[in-house]
């Protein structure tokens, strides 16, 4: 008799002393990295949940972490306006990158592992050479007031997409040609929604997902055209992640029903991208979920929360 697959929390990690803002998993699926408002990055054994090491050096909250495709380098962005590159084998700092004048909101590493992209509240995106730590170019949005929140590379590495919003509550998404630094397409629209809080690329490179309160949306990555809106989503989603096979979209945020009771319970929703229906809801975080990430085999999901914990969820059959 077959059983419906379910997701179970197998570990709750409690080493951070403040909100866990960003999580990333190494390509071999063995190590989890977490960035926190406690100004540290922690490395964990993904299978056992055991804490391995703490990377310290930033003087502000860690807002974003990313791991290179070969699993050798970790990039971290902070509210201290700097980006650090770390050697995951030696656990030592390689470079500190400076040049932004505002908090770093997002870091992303290219699929070939050669380029780092960083977004900042100074309204710029910078591209950096991973090997040398030198700045390649600065990309500037063509608006007066702009806040950079999320960055993603297309899976082929040719395009960078940024999602954000400005003081007029205009949503903005821009696709950049990384060879020329020019815009491929740009969108700016006002629909009574807040900023684009999160953005995630599909593994096949055809689509990307955004959370624009109160909706999760799917877009064509080449043209910027909207494909679908998950209008049935009433919850706040701070973060999004596609499963490696592209069949599931995970969204993490705050349970809207808990807000009515004066709470901010964390919630994770899994969506079937073929049927566009909700698969299940994962609960257990006592505050909002800020980050989610799938393991390379798609059997494990990790969530970081404002409740200072990380939960490791495993698919069981």
PDB file of C-alpha atoms in Angstrom:
ATOM      1  CA  UNK A   1       0.000   0.000   0.000  1.00  0.00           C
ATOM      2  CA  UNK A   2       1.493   3.357  -1.051  1.00  0.00           C
ATOM      3  CA  UNK A   3       1.650   6.338   1.266  1.00  0.00           C
ATOM      4  CA  UNK A   4       1.387  10.020   0.474  1.00  0.00           C
ATOM      5  CA  UNK A   5       4.802  11.691   0.920  1.00  0.00           C
ATOM      6  CA  UNK A   6       4.966  14.016   3.922  1.00  0.00           C
ATOM      7  CA  UNK A   7       7.477  16.503   5.263  1.00  0.00           C
ATOM      8  CA  UNK A   8       8.621  16.016   8.853  1.00  0.00           C
ATOM      9  CA  UNK A   9      10.815  18.272  11.008  1.00  0.00           C
ATOM     10  CA  UNK A  10      13.778  16.111  12.027  1.00  0.00           C
ATOM     11  CA  UNK A  11      15.977  18.762  13.664  1.00  0.00           C
ATOM     12  CA  UNK A  12      15.549  22.187  15.259  1.00  0.00           C
ATOM     13  CA  UNK A  13      18.868  24.032  15.472  1.00  0.00           C
ATOM     14  CA  UNK A  14      19.231  26.564  18.301  1.00  0.00           C
ATOM     15  CA  UNK A  15      22.779  27.971  18.151  1.00  0.00           C
ATOM     16  CA  UNK A  16      22.015  31.530  17.003  1.00  0.00           C
ATOM     17  CA  UNK A  17      21.181  34.276  19.507  1.00  0.00           C
ATOM     18  CA  UNK A  18      19.104  36.331  17.068  1.00  0.00           C
ATOM     19  CA  UNK A  19      16.981  36.000  13.913  1.00  0.00           C
ATOM     20  CA  UNK A  20      18.184  33.640  11.182  1.00  0.00           C
ATOM     21  CA  UNK A  21      17.922  35.692   7.991  1.00  0.00           C
ATOM     22  CA  UNK A  22      19.515  33.502   5.315  1.00  0.00           C
ATOM     23  CA  UNK A  23      20.335  29.831   4.757  1.00  0.00           C
ATOM     24  CA  UNK A  24      22.257  27.985   2.034  1.00  0.00           C
ATOM     25  CA  UNK A  25      23.252  24.354   1.456  1.00  0.00           C
ATOM     26  CA  UNK A  26      26.505  23.139  -0.117  1.00  0.00           C
ATOM     27  CA  UNK A  27      26.243  21.344  -3.493  1.00  0.00           C
ATOM     28  CA  UNK A  28      27.200  18.011  -1.910  1.00  0.00           C
ATOM     29  CA  UNK A  29      24.246  18.330   0.470  1.00  0.00           C
ATOM     30  CA  UNK A  30      26.403  17.824   3.554  1.00  0.00           C
ATOM     31  CA  UNK A  31      26.710  21.304   5.059  1.00  0.00           C
ATOM     32  CA  UNK A  32      24.246  24.027   5.918  1.00  0.00           C
ATOM     33  CA  UNK A  33      25.270  27.678   6.310  1.00  0.00           C
ATOM     34  CA  UNK A  34      23.121  30.153   8.214  1.00  0.00           C
ATOM     35  CA  UNK A  35      23.448  33.922   8.504  1.00  0.00           C
ATOM     36  CA  UNK A  36      21.945  35.704  11.482  1.00  0.00           C
ATOM     37  CA  UNK A  37      21.216  39.091  13.004  1.00  0.00           C
ATOM     38  CA  UNK A  38      23.643  38.037  15.742  1.00  0.00           C
ATOM     39  CA  UNK A  39      26.382  39.036  13.230  1.00  0.00           C
ATOM     40  CA  UNK A  40      27.642  35.481  12.738  1.00  0.00           C
ATOM     41  CA  UNK A  41      27.468  32.724  10.165  1.00  0.00           C
ATOM     42  CA  UNK A  42      27.203  29.162  11.422  1.00  0.00           C
ATOM     43  CA  UNK A  43      28.041  25.942   9.600  1.00  0.00           C
ATOM     44  CA  UNK A  44      26.055  22.798  10.421  1.00  0.00           C
ATOM     45  CA  UNK A  45      26.050  19.138   9.473  1.00  0.00           C
ATOM     46  CA  UNK A  46      22.839  18.862   7.480  1.00  0.00           C
ATOM     47  CA  UNK A  47      22.241  15.190   8.321  1.00  0.00           C
ATOM     48  CA  UNK A  48      22.784  15.351  12.068  1.00  0.00           C
ATOM     49  CA  UNK A  49      22.078  19.025  12.781  1.00  0.00           C
ATOM     50  CA  UNK A  50      25.363  19.293  14.654  1.00  0.00           C
ATOM     51  CA  UNK A  51      27.000  22.724  14.745  1.00  0.00           C
ATOM     52  CA  UNK A  52      30.407  22.614  13.059  1.00  0.00           C
ATOM     53  CA  UNK A  53      31.850  26.119  13.155  1.00  0.00           C
ATOM     54  CA  UNK A  54      31.086  29.810  13.577  1.00  0.00           C
ATOM     55  CA  UNK A  55      32.373  32.423  11.138  1.00  0.00           C
ATOM     56  CA  UNK A  56      32.724  35.824  12.805  1.00  0.00           C
ATOM     57  CA  UNK A  57      33.974  39.139  11.467  1.00  0.00           C
ATOM     58  CA  UNK A  58      30.980  41.184  10.364  1.00  0.00           C
ATOM     59  CA  UNK A  59      29.916  44.072  12.597  1.00  0.00           C
ATOM     60  CA  UNK A  60      26.279  44.039  11.528  1.00  0.00           C
ATOM     61  CA  UNK A  61      23.438  41.612  10.879  1.00  0.00           C
ATOM     62  CA  UNK A  62      24.100  39.003   8.194  1.00  0.00           C
ATOM     63  CA  UNK A  63      21.429  39.594   5.588  1.00  0.00           C
ATOM     64  CA  UNK A  64      22.378  37.084   2.898  1.00  0.00           C
ATOM     65  CA  UNK A  65      24.634  34.057   2.361  1.00  0.00           C
ATOM     66  CA  UNK A  66      25.426  32.150  -0.836  1.00  0.00           C
ATOM     67  CA  UNK A  67      27.677  29.189  -1.662  1.00  0.00           C
ATOM     68  CA  UNK A  68      29.669  28.725  -4.864  1.00  0.00           C
ATOM     69  CA  UNK A  69      28.735  25.864  -7.227  1.00  0.00           C
ATOM     70  CA  UNK A  70      31.918  23.964  -6.332  1.00  0.00           C
ATOM     71  CA  UNK A  71      31.156  24.297  -2.616  1.00  0.00           C
ATOM     72  CA  UNK A  72      34.498  25.945  -1.844  1.00  0.00           C
ATOM     73  CA  UNK A  73      33.472  29.567  -1.200  1.00  0.00           C
ATOM     74  CA  UNK A  74      30.791  31.179   0.916  1.00  0.00           C
ATOM     75  CA  UNK A  75      29.757  34.795   0.355  1.00  0.00           C
ATOM     76  CA  UNK A  76      28.077  36.834   3.084  1.00  0.00           C
ATOM     77  CA  UNK A  77      26.472  40.262   2.971  1.00  0.00           C
ATOM     78  CA  UNK A  78      25.832  42.409   6.009  1.00  0.00           C
ATOM     79  CA  UNK A  79      24.201  45.559   7.297  1.00  0.00           C
ATOM     80  CA  UNK A  80      27.745  46.760   7.986  1.00  0.00           C
ATOM     81  CA  UNK A  81      27.855  47.523   4.200  1.00  0.00           C
ATOM     82  CA  UNK A  82      30.543  44.904   3.500  1.00  0.00           C
ATOM     83  CA  UNK A  83      30.648  41.534   1.777  1.00  0.00           C
ATOM     84  CA  UNK A  84      32.973  38.787   2.893  1.00  0.00           C
ATOM     85  CA  UNK A  85      34.218  35.741   0.997  1.00  0.00           C
ATOM     86  CA  UNK A  86      35.103  32.692   3.090  1.00  0.00           C
ATOM     87  CA  UNK A  87      37.069  29.526   2.299  1.00  0.00           C
ATOM     88  CA  UNK A  88      34.791  26.704   3.433  1.00  0.00           C
ATOM     89  CA  UNK A  89      37.650  24.208   3.665  1.00  0.00           C
ATOM     90  CA  UNK A  90      39.865  26.286   5.953  1.00  0.00           C
ATOM     91  CA  UNK A  91      36.962  28.364   7.343  1.00  0.00           C
ATOM     92  CA  UNK A  92      39.051  31.471   6.944  1.00  0.00           C
ATOM     93  CA  UNK A  93      38.163  34.819   5.416  1.00  0.00           C
ATOM     94  CA  UNK A  94      39.509  35.333   1.891  1.00  0.00           C
ATOM     95  CA  UNK A  95      38.419  38.911   1.140  1.00  0.00           C
ATOM     96  CA  UNK A  96      36.359  41.736   2.566  1.00  0.00           C
ATOM     97  CA  UNK A  97      34.707  43.634  -0.279  1.00  0.00           C
ATOM     98  CA  UNK A  98      33.915  47.307   0.248  1.00  0.00           C
ATOM     99  CA  UNK A  99      32.341  49.885  -2.021  1.00  0.00           C
ATOM    100  CA  UNK A 100      28.667  49.910  -1.132  1.00  0.00           C
ATOM    101  CA  UNK A 101      27.500  52.795   1.053  1.00  0.00           C
ATOM    102  CA  UNK A 102      24.365  51.079   2.362  1.00  0.00           C
ATOM    103  CA  UNK A 103      23.357  47.799   3.948  1.00  0.00           C
ATOM    104  CA  UNK A 104      23.821  44.731   1.754  1.00  0.00           C
ATOM    105  CA  UNK A 105      20.438  43.193   1.030  1.00  0.00           C
ATOM    106  CA  UNK A 106      21.363  40.264  -1.212  1.00  0.00           C
ATOM    107  CA  UNK A 107      24.361  38.311  -2.506  1.00  0.00           C
ATOM    108  CA  UNK A 108      24.313  35.818  -5.378  1.00  0.00           C
ATOM    109  CA  UNK A 109      27.030  33.707  -7.025  1.00  0.00           C
ATOM    110  CA  UNK A 110      27.006  32.953 -10.732  1.00  0.00           C
ATOM    111  CA  UNK A 111      26.531  29.335 -11.917  1.00  0.00           C
ATOM    112  CA  UNK A 112      30.167  29.202 -13.109  1.00  0.00           C
ATOM    113  CA  UNK A 113      31.367  30.439  -9.724  1.00  0.00           C
ATOM    114  CA  UNK A 114      33.378  33.303 -11.197  1.00  0.00           C
ATOM    115  CA  UNK A 115      31.145  36.291 -10.430  1.00  0.00           C
ATOM    116  CA  UNK A 116      29.517  37.613  -7.285  1.00  0.00           C
ATOM    117  CA  UNK A 117      26.556  39.997  -7.481  1.00  0.00           C
ATOM    118  CA  UNK A 118      25.595  42.169  -4.509  1.00  0.00           C
ATOM    119  CA  UNK A 119      22.611  44.466  -3.973  1.00  0.00           C
ATOM    120  CA  UNK A 120      22.531  47.295  -1.476  1.00  0.00           C
ATOM    121  CA  UNK A 121      20.231  49.907  -0.001  1.00  0.00           C
ATOM    122  CA  UNK A 122      22.546  52.439  -1.680  1.00  0.00           C
ATOM    123  CA  UNK A 123      20.434  51.650  -4.814  1.00  0.00           C
ATOM    124  CA  UNK A 124      23.220  49.859  -6.689  1.00  0.00           C
ATOM    125  CA  UNK A 125      24.153  46.346  -7.717  1.00  0.00           C
ATOM    126  CA  UNK A 126      27.842  45.531  -7.931  1.00  0.00           C
ATOM    127  CA  UNK A 127      29.530  42.685  -9.777  1.00  0.00           C
ATOM    128  CA  UNK A 128      32.786  41.288  -8.395  1.00  0.00           C
ATOM    129  CA  UNK A 129      35.481  38.925  -9.656  1.00  0.00           C
ATOM    130  CA  UNK A 130      35.539  36.044  -7.177  1.00  0.00           C
ATOM    131  CA  UNK A 131      39.183  35.158  -7.899  1.00  0.00           C
ATOM    132  CA  UNK A 132      40.584  38.628  -7.243  1.00  0.00           C
ATOM    133  CA  UNK A 133      37.923  40.322  -5.126  1.00  0.00           C
ATOM    134  CA  UNK A 134      37.975  43.251  -7.571  1.00  0.00           C
ATOM    135  CA  UNK A 135      34.839  45.113  -8.619  1.00  0.00           C
ATOM    136  CA  UNK A 136      33.878  44.485 -12.243  1.00  0.00           C
ATOM    137  CA  UNK A 137      31.093  47.042 -12.671  1.00  0.00           C
ATOM    138  CA  UNK A 138      28.234  48.816 -10.933  1.00  0.00           C
ATOM    139  CA  UNK A 139      24.645  48.557 -12.158  1.00  0.00           C
ATOM    140  CA  UNK A 140      22.380  51.486 -11.338  1.00  0.00           C
ATOM    141  CA  UNK A 141      18.593  51.471 -11.456  1.00  0.00           C
ATOM    142  CA  UNK A 142      17.013  54.299 -13.409  1.00  0.00           C
ATOM    143  CA  UNK A 143      14.802  55.541 -10.571  1.00  0.00           C
ATOM    144  CA  UNK A 144      15.358  58.177  -7.920  1.00  0.00           C
ATOM    145  CA  UNK A 145      14.637  56.205  -4.758  1.00  0.00           C
ATOM    146  CA  UNK A 146      15.162  52.478  -4.831  1.00  0.00           C
ATOM    147  CA  UNK A 147      15.734  49.667  -2.378  1.00  0.00           C
ATOM    148  CA  UNK A 148      17.454  46.502  -3.559  1.00  0.00           C
ATOM    149  CA  UNK A 149      16.112  43.380  -1.951  1.00  0.00           C
ATOM    150  CA  UNK A 150      16.700  40.258  -4.020  1.00  0.00           C
ATOM    151  CA  UNK A 151      19.080  39.091  -6.742  1.00  0.00           C
ATOM    152  CA  UNK A 152      19.190  35.896  -8.792  1.00  0.00           C
ATOM    153  CA  UNK A 153      21.304  34.629 -11.653  1.00  0.00           C
ATOM    154  CA  UNK A 154      19.615  32.777 -14.483  1.00  0.00           C
ATOM    155  CA  UNK A 155      20.787  29.131 -14.545  1.00  0.00           C
ATOM    156  CA  UNK A 156      22.786  29.799 -17.744  1.00  0.00           C
ATOM    157  CA  UNK A 157      24.619  32.627 -15.990  1.00  0.00           C
ATOM    158  CA  UNK A 158      23.972  35.158 -18.745  1.00  0.00           C
ATOM    159  CA  UNK A 159      21.319  37.183 -16.942  1.00  0.00           C
ATOM    160  CA  UNK A 160      20.953  38.758 -13.517  1.00  0.00           C
ATOM    161  CA  UNK A 161      17.480  39.630 -12.260  1.00  0.00           C
ATOM    162  CA  UNK A 162      16.828  42.084  -9.452  1.00  0.00           C
ATOM    163  CA  UNK A 163      13.560  42.543  -7.605  1.00  0.00           C
ATOM    164  CA  UNK A 164      12.740  45.522  -5.426  1.00  0.00           C
ATOM    165  CA  UNK A 165      10.493  48.510  -4.841  1.00  0.00           C
ATOM    166  CA  UNK A 166      10.631  52.245  -4.220  1.00  0.00           C
ATOM    167  CA  UNK A 167       9.097  54.808  -1.863  1.00  0.00           C
ATOM    168  CA  UNK A 168       6.060  55.200  -4.128  1.00  0.00           C
ATOM    169  CA  UNK A 169       5.346  51.484  -3.607  1.00  0.00           C
ATOM    170  CA  UNK A 170       6.183  50.701  -7.196  1.00  0.00           C
ATOM    171  CA  UNK A 171       7.276  47.145  -7.825  1.00  0.00           C
ATOM    172  CA  UNK A 172      10.361  46.856  -9.945  1.00  0.00           C
ATOM    173  CA  UNK A 173      12.096  43.976 -11.642  1.00  0.00           C
ATOM    174  CA  UNK A 174      15.041  44.343 -13.980  1.00  0.00           C
ATOM    175  CA  UNK A 175      16.929  41.794 -16.072  1.00  0.00           C
ATOM    176  CA  UNK A 176      20.558  42.699 -16.738  1.00  0.00           C
ATOM    177  CA  UNK A 177      22.906  41.526 -19.481  1.00  0.00           C
ATOM    178  CA  UNK A 178      26.035  40.571 -17.571  1.00  0.00           C
ATOM    179  CA  UNK A 179      28.304  40.989 -20.582  1.00  0.00           C
ATOM    180  CA  UNK A 180      27.310  44.581 -21.296  1.00  0.00           C
ATOM    181  CA  UNK A 181      25.785  45.665 -17.974  1.00  0.00           C
ATOM    182  CA  UNK A 182      22.709  46.915 -19.838  1.00  0.00           C
ATOM    183  CA  UNK A 183      19.062  46.268 -19.055  1.00  0.00           C
ATOM    184  CA  UNK A 184      17.390  43.495 -21.077  1.00  0.00           C
ATOM    185  CA  UNK A 185      13.929  44.292 -19.786  1.00  0.00           C
ATOM    186  CA  UNK A 186      12.534  46.297 -16.911  1.00  0.00           C
ATOM    187  CA  UNK A 187       9.156  46.422 -15.230  1.00  0.00           C
ATOM    188  CA  UNK A 188       7.734  49.066 -12.932  1.00  0.00           C
ATOM    189  CA  UNK A 189       4.125  49.034 -11.881  1.00  0.00           C
ATOM    190  CA  UNK A 190       1.845  50.003  -9.023  1.00  0.00           C
ATOM    191  CA  UNK A 191      -0.926  47.685  -7.884  1.00  0.00           C
ATOM    192  CA  UNK A 192      -1.391  48.660  -4.260  1.00  0.00           C
ATOM    193  CA  UNK A 193       1.206  46.066  -3.285  1.00  0.00           C
ATOM    194  CA  UNK A 194       4.400  46.312  -1.332  1.00  0.00           C
ATOM    195  CA  UNK A 195       7.953  45.706  -2.588  1.00  0.00           C
ATOM    196  CA  UNK A 196       9.186  42.498  -4.159  1.00  0.00           C
ATOM    197  CA  UNK A 197      10.436  40.818  -1.015  1.00  0.00           C
ATOM    198  CA  UNK A 198      11.749  37.612  -2.550  1.00  0.00           C
ATOM    199  CA  UNK A 199      12.685  36.200  -5.917  1.00  0.00           C
ATOM    200  CA  UNK A 200      13.753  32.712  -7.009  1.00  0.00           C
ATOM    201  CA  UNK A 201      14.742  31.160 -10.365  1.00  0.00           C
ATOM    202  CA  UNK A 202      13.396  27.856 -11.648  1.00  0.00           C
ATOM    203  CA  UNK A 203      16.060  25.189 -12.304  1.00  0.00           C
ATOM    204  CA  UNK A 204      15.213  25.004 -16.024  1.00  0.00           C
ATOM    205  CA  UNK A 205      15.867  28.714 -16.502  1.00  0.00           C
ATOM    206  CA  UNK A 206      12.455  29.366 -18.038  1.00  0.00           C
ATOM    207  CA  UNK A 207      10.679  31.100 -15.154  1.00  0.00           C
ATOM    208  CA  UNK A 208      11.221  32.899 -11.888  1.00  0.00           C
ATOM    209  CA  UNK A 209       8.945  33.452  -8.905  1.00  0.00           C
ATOM    210  CA  UNK A 210       8.390  36.586  -6.847  1.00  0.00           C
ATOM    211  CA  UNK A 211       6.459  37.465  -3.744  1.00  0.00           C
ATOM    212  CA  UNK A 212       4.652  40.775  -4.170  1.00  0.00           C
ATOM    213  CA  UNK A 213       2.267  41.094  -1.224  1.00  0.00           C
ATOM    214  CA  UNK A 214      -0.214  39.560  -1.178  1.00  0.00           C
ATOM    215  CA  UNK A 215       0.625  37.388  -4.185  1.00  0.00           C
ATOM    216  CA  UNK A 216       3.181  34.846  -5.300  1.00  0.00           C
ATOM    217  CA  UNK A 217       3.739  35.226  -9.037  1.00  0.00           C
ATOM    218  CA  UNK A 218       5.487  33.302 -11.802  1.00  0.00           C
ATOM    219  CA  UNK A 219       7.232  35.159 -14.657  1.00  0.00           C
ATOM    220  CA  UNK A 220       8.957  34.396 -17.948  1.00  0.00           C
ATOM    221  CA  UNK A 221      12.647  34.908 -17.265  1.00  0.00           C
ATOM    222  CA  UNK A 222      13.460  35.957 -20.859  1.00  0.00           C
ATOM    223  CA  UNK A 223      10.668  38.474 -21.421  1.00  0.00           C
ATOM    224  CA  UNK A 224       9.509  39.490 -17.938  1.00  0.00           C
ATOM    225  CA  UNK A 225       5.912  38.588 -18.825  1.00  0.00           C
ATOM    226  CA  UNK A 226       3.641  37.333 -16.053  1.00  0.00           C
ATOM    227  CA  UNK A 227       2.640  33.676 -16.310  1.00  0.00           C
ATOM    228  CA  UNK A 228       0.576  32.999 -13.213  1.00  0.00           C
ATOM    229  CA  UNK A 229      -0.576  34.477  -9.900  1.00  0.00           C
ATOM    230  CA  UNK A 230      -1.198  32.369  -6.818  1.00  0.00           C
ATOM    231  CA  UNK A 231      -4.158  34.462  -5.653  1.00  0.00           C
ATOM    232  CA  UNK A 232      -5.163  31.896  -3.049  1.00  0.00           C
ATOM    233  CA  UNK A 233      -2.123  32.731  -0.926  1.00  0.00           C
ATOM    234  CA  UNK A 234      -3.206  34.839   2.090  1.00  0.00           C
ATOM    235  CA  UNK A 235       0.081  34.608   3.967  1.00  0.00           C
ATOM    236  CA  UNK A 236       3.122  36.849   4.002  1.00  0.00           C
ATOM    237  CA  UNK A 237       6.058  35.232   2.179  1.00  0.00           C
ATOM    238  CA  UNK A 238       9.509  36.514   3.030  1.00  0.00           C
ATOM    239  CA  UNK A 239      11.335  33.901   0.958  1.00  0.00           C
ATOM    240  CA  UNK A 240      10.945  31.490  -1.962  1.00  0.00           C
ATOM    241  CA  UNK A 241      12.820  28.444  -3.265  1.00  0.00           C
ATOM    242  CA  UNK A 242      12.283  25.970  -6.107  1.00  0.00           C
ATOM    243  CA  UNK A 243      12.951  22.285  -5.590  1.00  0.00           C
ATOM    244  CA  UNK A 244      15.850  20.991  -7.729  1.00  0.00           C
ATOM    245  CA  UNK A 245      13.457  19.216 -10.119  1.00  0.00           C
ATOM    246  CA  UNK A 246      11.388  22.377 -10.530  1.00  0.00           C
ATOM    247  CA  UNK A 247       8.151  20.712  -9.457  1.00  0.00           C
ATOM    248  CA  UNK A 248       7.716  22.377  -6.058  1.00  0.00           C
ATOM    249  CA  UNK A 249       7.878  25.991  -4.914  1.00  0.00           C
ATOM    250  CA  UNK A 250       8.420  26.613  -1.203  1.00  0.00           C
ATOM    251  CA  UNK A 251       7.335  29.909   0.331  1.00  0.00           C
ATOM    252  CA  UNK A 252       8.200  30.914   3.878  1.00  0.00           C
ATOM    253  CA  UNK A 253       6.681  33.735   5.871  1.00  0.00           C
ATOM    254  CA  UNK A 254       4.036  34.582   8.466  1.00  0.00           C
ATOM    255  CA  UNK A 255       0.708  32.838   9.012  1.00  0.00           C
ATOM    256  CA  UNK A 256      -2.015  35.414   8.340  1.00  0.00           C
ATOM    257  CA  UNK A 257      -4.401  33.745  10.785  1.00  0.00           C
ATOM    258  CA  UNK A 258      -1.894  34.127  13.619  1.00  0.00           C
ATOM    259  CA  UNK A 259      -1.726  37.878  12.950  1.00  0.00           C
ATOM    260  CA  UNK A 260      -5.399  38.117  13.825  1.00  0.00           C
ATOM    261  CA  UNK A 261      -4.497  36.743  17.260  1.00  0.00           C
ATOM    262  CA  UNK A 262      -1.650  39.205  17.695  1.00  0.00           C
ATOM    263  CA  UNK A 263       1.032  36.627  16.861  1.00  0.00           C
ATOM    264  CA  UNK A 264       3.494  36.180  13.999  1.00  0.00           C
ATOM    265  CA  UNK A 265       3.748  32.409  13.671  1.00  0.00           C
ATOM    266  CA  UNK A 266       6.104  31.178  11.008  1.00  0.00           C
ATOM    267  CA  UNK A 267       4.697  29.168   8.136  1.00  0.00           C
ATOM    268  CA  UNK A 268       6.063  27.311   5.094  1.00  0.00           C
ATOM    269  CA  UNK A 269       3.809  26.435   2.174  1.00  0.00           C
ATOM    270  CA  UNK A 270       4.715  24.011  -0.591  1.00  0.00           C
ATOM    271  CA  UNK A 271       3.100  24.495  -4.007  1.00  0.00           C
ATOM    272  CA  UNK A 272       2.754  22.006  -6.866  1.00  0.00           C
ATOM    273  CA  UNK A 273       3.902  23.901  -9.959  1.00  0.00           C
ATOM    274  CA  UNK A 274       2.117  21.530 -12.342  1.00  0.00           C
ATOM    275  CA  UNK A 275      -1.314  21.861 -10.759  1.00  0.00           C
ATOM    276  CA  UNK A 276      -0.639  25.275  -9.122  1.00  0.00           C
ATOM    277  CA  UNK A 277      -2.208  23.899  -5.935  1.00  0.00           C
ATOM    278  CA  UNK A 278      -0.924  23.856  -2.387  1.00  0.00           C
ATOM    279  CA  UNK A 279       0.675  20.541  -1.387  1.00  0.00           C
ATOM    280  CA  UNK A 280       0.988  21.121   2.344  1.00  0.00           C
ATOM    281  CA  UNK A 281       1.674  23.637   5.085  1.00  0.00           C
ATOM    282  CA  UNK A 282       4.553  23.253   7.537  1.00  0.00           C
ATOM    283  CA  UNK A 283       4.254  24.880  10.954  1.00  0.00           C
ATOM    284  CA  UNK A 284       6.375  24.968  14.085  1.00  0.00           C
ATOM    285  CA  UNK A 285       8.309  28.224  13.940  1.00  0.00           C
ATOM    286  CA  UNK A 286       7.040  30.664  16.572  1.00  0.00           C
ATOM    287  CA  UNK A 287       7.992  33.721  14.493  1.00  0.00           C
ATOM    288  CA  UNK A 288       8.187  34.500  10.798  1.00  0.00           C
ATOM    289  CA  UNK A 289      10.282  32.423   8.376  1.00  0.00           C
ATOM    290  CA  UNK A 290      12.951  34.517   6.615  1.00  0.00           C
ATOM    291  CA  UNK A 291      14.703  31.930   4.439  1.00  0.00           C
ATOM    292  CA  UNK A 292      14.177  28.521   2.858  1.00  0.00           C
ATOM    293  CA  UNK A 293      16.472  26.241   0.847  1.00  0.00           C
ATOM    294  CA  UNK A 294      16.215  22.767  -0.683  1.00  0.00           C
ATOM    295  CA  UNK A 295      19.014  20.221  -0.572  1.00  0.00           C
ATOM    296  CA  UNK A 296      20.437  19.190  -3.965  1.00  0.00           C
ATOM    297  CA  UNK A 297      18.483  15.901  -3.938  1.00  0.00           C
ATOM    298  CA  UNK A 298      15.233  17.672  -3.045  1.00  0.00           C
ATOM    299  CA  UNK A 299      14.641  15.412  -0.048  1.00  0.00           C
ATOM    300  CA  UNK A 300      15.447  18.024   2.599  1.00  0.00           C
ATOM    301  CA  UNK A 301      14.146  21.543   3.162  1.00  0.00           C
ATOM    302  CA  UNK A 302      15.732  24.036   5.556  1.00  0.00           C
ATOM    303  CA  UNK A 303      14.038  27.075   7.084  1.00  0.00           C
ATOM    304  CA  UNK A 304      15.503  29.986   9.057  1.00  0.00           C
ATOM    305  CA  UNK A 305      13.279  32.070  11.304  1.00  0.00           C
ATOM    306  CA  UNK A 306      12.898  35.199  13.373  1.00  0.00           C
ATOM    307  CA  UNK A 307      12.506  32.829  16.341  1.00  0.00           C
ATOM    308  CA  UNK A 308      16.340  32.344  16.222  1.00  0.00           C
ATOM    309  CA  UNK A 309      16.031  28.714  15.091  1.00  0.00           C
ATOM    310  CA  UNK A 310      16.603  26.685  11.958  1.00  0.00           C
ATOM    311  CA  UNK A 311      14.403  23.717  11.157  1.00  0.00           C
ATOM    312  CA  UNK A 312      15.418  20.812   8.951  1.00  0.00           C
ATOM    313  CA  UNK A 313      12.495  19.136   7.220  1.00  0.00           C
ATOM    314  CA  UNK A 314      12.805  15.767   5.529  1.00  0.00           C
ATOM    315  CA  UNK A 315      10.580  14.160   2.924  1.00  0.00           C
ATOM    316  CA  UNK A 316       9.286  10.769   4.081  1.00  0.00           C
ATOM    317  CA  UNK A 317       7.317   8.201   2.124  1.00  0.00           C
TER     318      UNK A 317
END
